[in-house]
Amino acid sequence: MAKPVEQTEESLFEAPPLAEQERMIEAILFATAEPMTLREIAARLPHGCDPAEAMVHLRKRYTGRGVELCRIGDAYAMRTAADLGYLMQHETVETRKLSRAAIETLAIIAYHQPATRAEIEEIRGVSVSRGTLDQLLELDWIRFGRRKMTLGRPVTFVVTQEFLAHFGLESPRDLPGLKELRSAGLLESRPAFGEMPGVDSEEEPEATEGQSELFED
């Protein structure tokens, strides 16, 4: 008895035209963030619909459009055309803190420019990694200066206009003194920094860990 009843129930519903089924699937996929399988789509459509057939026609209609109907595994989703993806890119400002090594290297260059890598290492008392200099160059806070007229003609580093503008300085002469840098936690209490020309060499207690927002990009 169940089979005749089932046939009677099927006859009570007439499937919408194929074009209308396409519209329904289109609406469902536009409103859904995650890809949907044909089974999931069929569960939302009126009785008697053929989502597989409607999907074939719908995909053809979206071929070459700004938004395309893509198959992802056994599911479907509306996606921006691959060649237009660059239009969806959103640029954000990423705040990063410099490492202690980068801060000290930057300070030495600012106070001793033009400074060679060897001079930076002599003042810091440790070697300077290429990555530290690359980071400062990438930030456009330092640039290559003139080569020194010494043996090997080593390249020098100087601070840039971008560096001065970022910290609101007219020139390197407006840089804060050593005491101010240490109190801000930007420098460790190393004797070598006391040799910086024109800065206060008074010894201060070693600054606590953490970096001032002054050196955030």
CSV table of C-alpha atoms in Angstrom, one decimal:
chain,number,residue,atom,x,y,z
A,1,MET,CA,0.0,0.0,0.0
A,2,ALA,CA,2.9,2.4,0.6
A,3,LYS,CA,4.0,2.4,-3.0
A,4,PRO,CA,0.7,3.7,-4.5
A,5,VAL,CA,0.5,6.4,-1.8
A,6,GLU,CA,4.0,7.5,-2.7
A,7,GLN,CA,3.1,7.7,-6.4
A,8,THR,CA,0.0,9.7,-5.5
A,9,GLU,CA,2.1,12.2,-3.5
A,10,GLU,CA,4.6,12.6,-6.3
A,11,SER,CA,1.8,13.4,-8.8
A,12,LEU,CA,0.5,16.2,-6.5
A,13,PHE,CA,3.7,18.2,-7.0
A,14,GLU,CA,4.9,19.6,-10.3
A,15,ALA,CA,8.6,20.6,-10.6
A,16,PRO,CA,9.3,24.2,-11.4
A,17,PRO,CA,10.6,25.0,-14.9
A,18,LEU,CA,14.3,24.4,-15.3
A,19,ALA,CA,15.0,28.1,-15.6
A,20,GLU,CA,13.3,28.6,-12.3
A,21,GLN,CA,15.4,25.8,-10.7
A,22,GLU,CA,18.5,27.6,-11.9
A,23,ARG,CA,17.4,30.8,-10.2
A,24,MET,CA,16.7,28.9,-7.0
A,25,ILE,CA,20.1,27.3,-7.0
A,26,GLU,CA,21.7,30.6,-7.9
A,27,ALA,CA,20.0,32.3,-4.9
A,28,ILE,CA,21.0,29.4,-2.5
A,29,LEU,CA,24.7,29.5,-3.5
A,30,PHE,CA,24.9,33.3,-3.3
A,31,ALA,CA,23.5,33.3,0.2
A,32,THR,CA,25.8,30.5,1.4
A,33,ALA,CA,29.5,31.0,2.3
A,34,GLU,CA,30.5,27.4,2.3
A,35,PRO,CA,30.3,25.1,-0.8
A,36,MET,CA,27.2,22.9,-1.1
A,37,THR,CA,26.7,19.5,-2.5
A,38,LEU,CA,23.9,18.6,-4.9
A,39,ARG,CA,22.3,16.6,-2.1
A,40,GLU,CA,22.3,19.7,0.2
A,41,ILE,CA,20.9,21.8,-2.6
A,42,ALA,CA,18.2,19.3,-3.4
A,43,ALA,CA,17.0,19.3,0.2
A,44,ARG,CA,16.2,23.0,-0.2
A,45,LEU,CA,14.5,22.8,-3.6
A,46,PRO,CA,10.9,22.0,-4.2
A,47,HIS,CA,9.9,18.4,-4.8
A,48,GLY,CA,10.7,17.1,-8.2
A,49,CYS,CA,13.6,19.4,-9.1
A,50,ASP,CA,16.7,18.1,-10.8
A,51,PRO,CA,19.6,20.1,-9.3
A,52,ALA,CA,22.2,18.2,-11.4
A,53,GLU,CA,20.6,19.2,-14.7
A,54,ALA,CA,20.0,22.8,-13.5
A,55,MET,CA,23.6,23.1,-12.3
A,56,VAL,CA,24.9,22.2,-15.7
A,57,HIS,CA,23.0,25.0,-17.4
A,58,LEU,CA,23.8,27.4,-14.5
A,59,ARG,CA,27.5,26.8,-14.8
A,60,LYS,CA,27.4,27.5,-18.5
A,61,ARG,CA,25.6,30.8,-17.9
A,62,TYR,CA,28.4,31.9,-15.5
A,63,THR,CA,31.3,31.0,-17.7
A,64,GLY,CA,33.4,34.0,-18.3
A,65,ARG,CA,31.6,36.2,-15.9
A,66,GLY,CA,33.1,38.2,-13.0
A,67,VAL,CA,31.6,35.6,-10.6
A,68,GLU,CA,31.8,32.0,-11.6
A,69,LEU,CA,30.1,28.8,-10.4
A,70,CYS,CA,32.9,26.6,-9.4
A,71,ARG,CA,33.0,22.9,-8.4
A,72,ILE,CA,35.0,22.3,-5.3
A,73,GLY,CA,35.3,18.5,-4.7
A,74,ASP,CA,31.8,17.2,-4.8
A,75,ALA,CA,30.3,20.6,-3.9
A,76,TYR,CA,29.6,23.9,-5.6
A,77,ALA,CA,30.2,27.5,-4.7
A,78,MET,CA,30.1,31.0,-6.2
A,79,ARG,CA,33.6,32.4,-6.5
A,80,THR,CA,35.3,35.5,-7.9
A,81,ALA,CA,36.9,34.8,-11.3
A,82,ALA,CA,40.5,33.8,-10.8
A,83,ASP,CA,41.8,36.6,-13.1
A,84,LEU,CA,40.0,39.2,-11.1
A,85,GLY,CA,41.2,38.1,-7.7
A,86,TYR,CA,43.5,41.1,-7.4
A,87,LEU,CA,40.5,43.4,-7.1
A,88,MET,CA,39.5,41.7,-3.9
A,89,GLN,CA,42.8,42.3,-2.2
A,90,HIS,CA,42.7,44.5,0.9
A,91,GLU,CA,45.8,46.2,2.2
A,92,THR,CA,46.2,46.5,5.9
A,93,VAL,CA,48.9,48.1,8.1
A,94,GLU,CA,50.8,45.5,10.0
A,95,THR,CA,52.5,46.7,13.2
A,96,ARG,CA,55.7,45.0,14.0
A,97,LYS,CA,58.3,45.5,16.7
A,98,LEU,CA,62.0,45.6,15.9
A,99,SER,CA,64.3,43.2,17.6
A,100,ARG,CA,66.8,44.4,20.2
A,101,ALA,CA,69.6,43.9,17.6
A,102,ALA,CA,67.7,45.9,15.0
A,103,ILE,CA,67.0,48.8,17.4
A,104,GLU,CA,70.7,49.0,18.5
A,105,THR,CA,71.9,48.7,14.9
A,106,LEU,CA,69.5,51.5,13.8
A,107,ALA,CA,70.6,53.7,16.7
A,108,ILE,CA,74.3,53.2,15.9
A,109,ILE,CA,73.7,54.1,12.2
A,110,ALA,CA,71.7,57.2,13.2
A,111,TYR,CA,74.4,58.5,15.6
A,112,HIS,CA,77.5,57.4,13.7
A,113,GLN,CA,76.4,57.8,10.0
A,114,PRO,CA,77.9,57.0,7.7
A,115,ALA,CA,78.7,53.8,9.5
A,116,THR,CA,80.2,50.6,8.0
A,117,ARG,CA,79.1,47.1,9.1
A,118,ALA,CA,82.5,46.7,10.8
A,119,GLU,CA,82.0,49.9,12.8
A,120,ILE,CA,78.5,48.8,13.9
A,121,GLU,CA,79.9,45.5,15.1
A,122,GLU,CA,82.8,47.2,16.9
A,123,ILE,CA,80.4,49.4,18.8
A,124,ARG,CA,77.9,46.7,19.6
A,125,GLY,CA,80.6,44.2,20.5
A,126,VAL,CA,78.8,41.5,18.5
A,127,SER,CA,78.4,40.6,14.8
A,128,VAL,CA,75.5,42.1,12.9
A,129,SER,CA,73.4,39.6,10.9
A,130,ARG,CA,72.5,40.2,7.3
A,131,GLY,CA,68.9,39.7,8.3
A,132,THR,CA,69.0,42.7,10.7
A,133,LEU,CA,70.3,45.1,8.0
A,134,ASP,CA,67.9,43.6,5.5
A,135,GLN,CA,65.0,44.3,7.8
A,136,LEU,CA,66.0,48.0,8.2
A,137,LEU,CA,66.6,48.4,4.5
A,138,GLU,CA,63.1,46.9,3.8
A,139,LEU,CA,61.5,49.3,6.2
A,140,ASP,CA,63.3,52.1,4.2
A,141,TRP,CA,64.8,53.4,7.5
A,142,ILE,CA,68.4,53.0,6.3
A,143,ARG,CA,70.0,53.1,2.9
A,144,PHE,CA,73.5,52.6,1.5
A,145,GLY,CA,75.8,55.6,1.7
A,146,ARG,CA,79.0,56.3,0.0
A,147,ARG,CA,81.8,53.8,0.2
A,148,LYS,CA,84.6,54.7,2.6
A,149,MET,CA,88.0,55.6,1.1
A,150,THR,CA,89.7,52.9,3.2
A,151,LEU,CA,91.0,49.5,2.5
A,152,GLY,CA,88.4,47.4,0.7
A,153,ARG,CA,86.2,50.5,0.3
A,154,PRO,CA,83.4,49.2,2.5
A,155,VAL,CA,79.9,50.3,2.0
A,156,THR,CA,78.3,52.6,4.6
A,157,PHE,CA,74.8,52.9,6.0
A,158,VAL,CA,72.9,56.1,6.7
A,159,VAL,CA,69.3,56.8,7.9
A,160,THR,CA,66.7,57.9,5.3
A,161,GLN,CA,64.2,60.7,5.0
A,162,GLU,CA,61.5,58.0,5.8
A,163,PHE,CA,63.2,57.4,9.1
A,164,LEU,CA,63.3,61.1,10.0
A,165,ALA,CA,59.6,61.5,8.9
A,166,HIS,CA,58.5,58.5,10.9
A,167,PHE,CA,59.9,59.8,14.1
A,168,GLY,CA,59.1,63.5,13.4
A,169,LEU,CA,62.8,64.6,13.1
A,170,GLU,CA,64.1,67.3,10.9
A,171,SER,CA,67.6,65.9,10.9
A,172,PRO,CA,69.7,63.3,12.7
A,173,ARG,CA,70.8,66.1,15.0
A,174,ASP,CA,67.3,66.1,16.6
A,175,LEU,CA,67.8,62.5,17.8
A,176,PRO,CA,67.2,61.9,21.5
A,177,GLY,CA,70.2,61.5,23.8
A,178,LEU,CA,71.6,58.3,25.1
A,179,LYS,CA,69.9,58.8,28.5
A,180,GLU,CA,66.5,59.2,26.9
A,181,LEU,CA,67.0,56.1,24.7
A,182,ARG,CA,67.9,54.0,27.7
A,183,SER,CA,65.0,55.3,29.8
A,184,ALA,CA,62.7,54.4,27.0
A,185,GLY,CA,64.0,50.9,27.0
A,186,LEU,CA,65.5,51.2,23.5
A,187,LEU,CA,69.1,50.6,24.4
A,188,GLU,CA,71.0,48.4,26.9
A,189,SER,CA,73.5,49.9,29.2
A,190,ARG,CA,76.6,49.0,27.2
A,191,PRO,CA,79.7,51.2,27.7
A,192,ALA,CA,80.4,51.2,23.9
A,193,PHE,CA,77.3,53.4,23.3
A,194,GLY,CA,78.8,56.1,25.6
A,195,GLU,CA,81.2,56.8,22.8
A,196,MET,CA,78.5,58.2,20.6
A,197,PRO,CA,79.3,61.8,19.7
A,198,GLY,CA,77.2,64.5,21.2
A,199,VAL,CA,75.2,62.2,23.5
A,200,ASP,CA,75.1,61.9,27.3
A,201,SER,CA,77.4,59.1,28.5
A,202,GLU,CA,76.0,59.0,32.0
A,203,GLU,CA,75.4,55.4,33.1
A,204,GLU,CA,71.8,54.4,33.7
A,205,PRO,CA,70.4,51.2,35.1
A,206,GLU,CA,69.6,48.6,32.5
A,207,ALA,CA,66.2,49.2,31.0
A,208,THR,CA,63.5,46.6,31.5
A,209,GLU,CA,62.4,44.4,28.7
A,210,GLY,CA,59.8,45.6,26.2
A,211,GLN,CA,60.0,48.1,23.4
A,212,SER,CA,58.6,51.6,23.1
A,213,GLU,CA,56.1,52.4,20.4
A,214,LEU,CA,58.7,54.8,19.1
A,215,PHE,CA,60.3,51.9,17.2
A,216,GLU,CA,57.2,50.3,15.8
A,217,ASP,CA,56.6,50.4,12.0
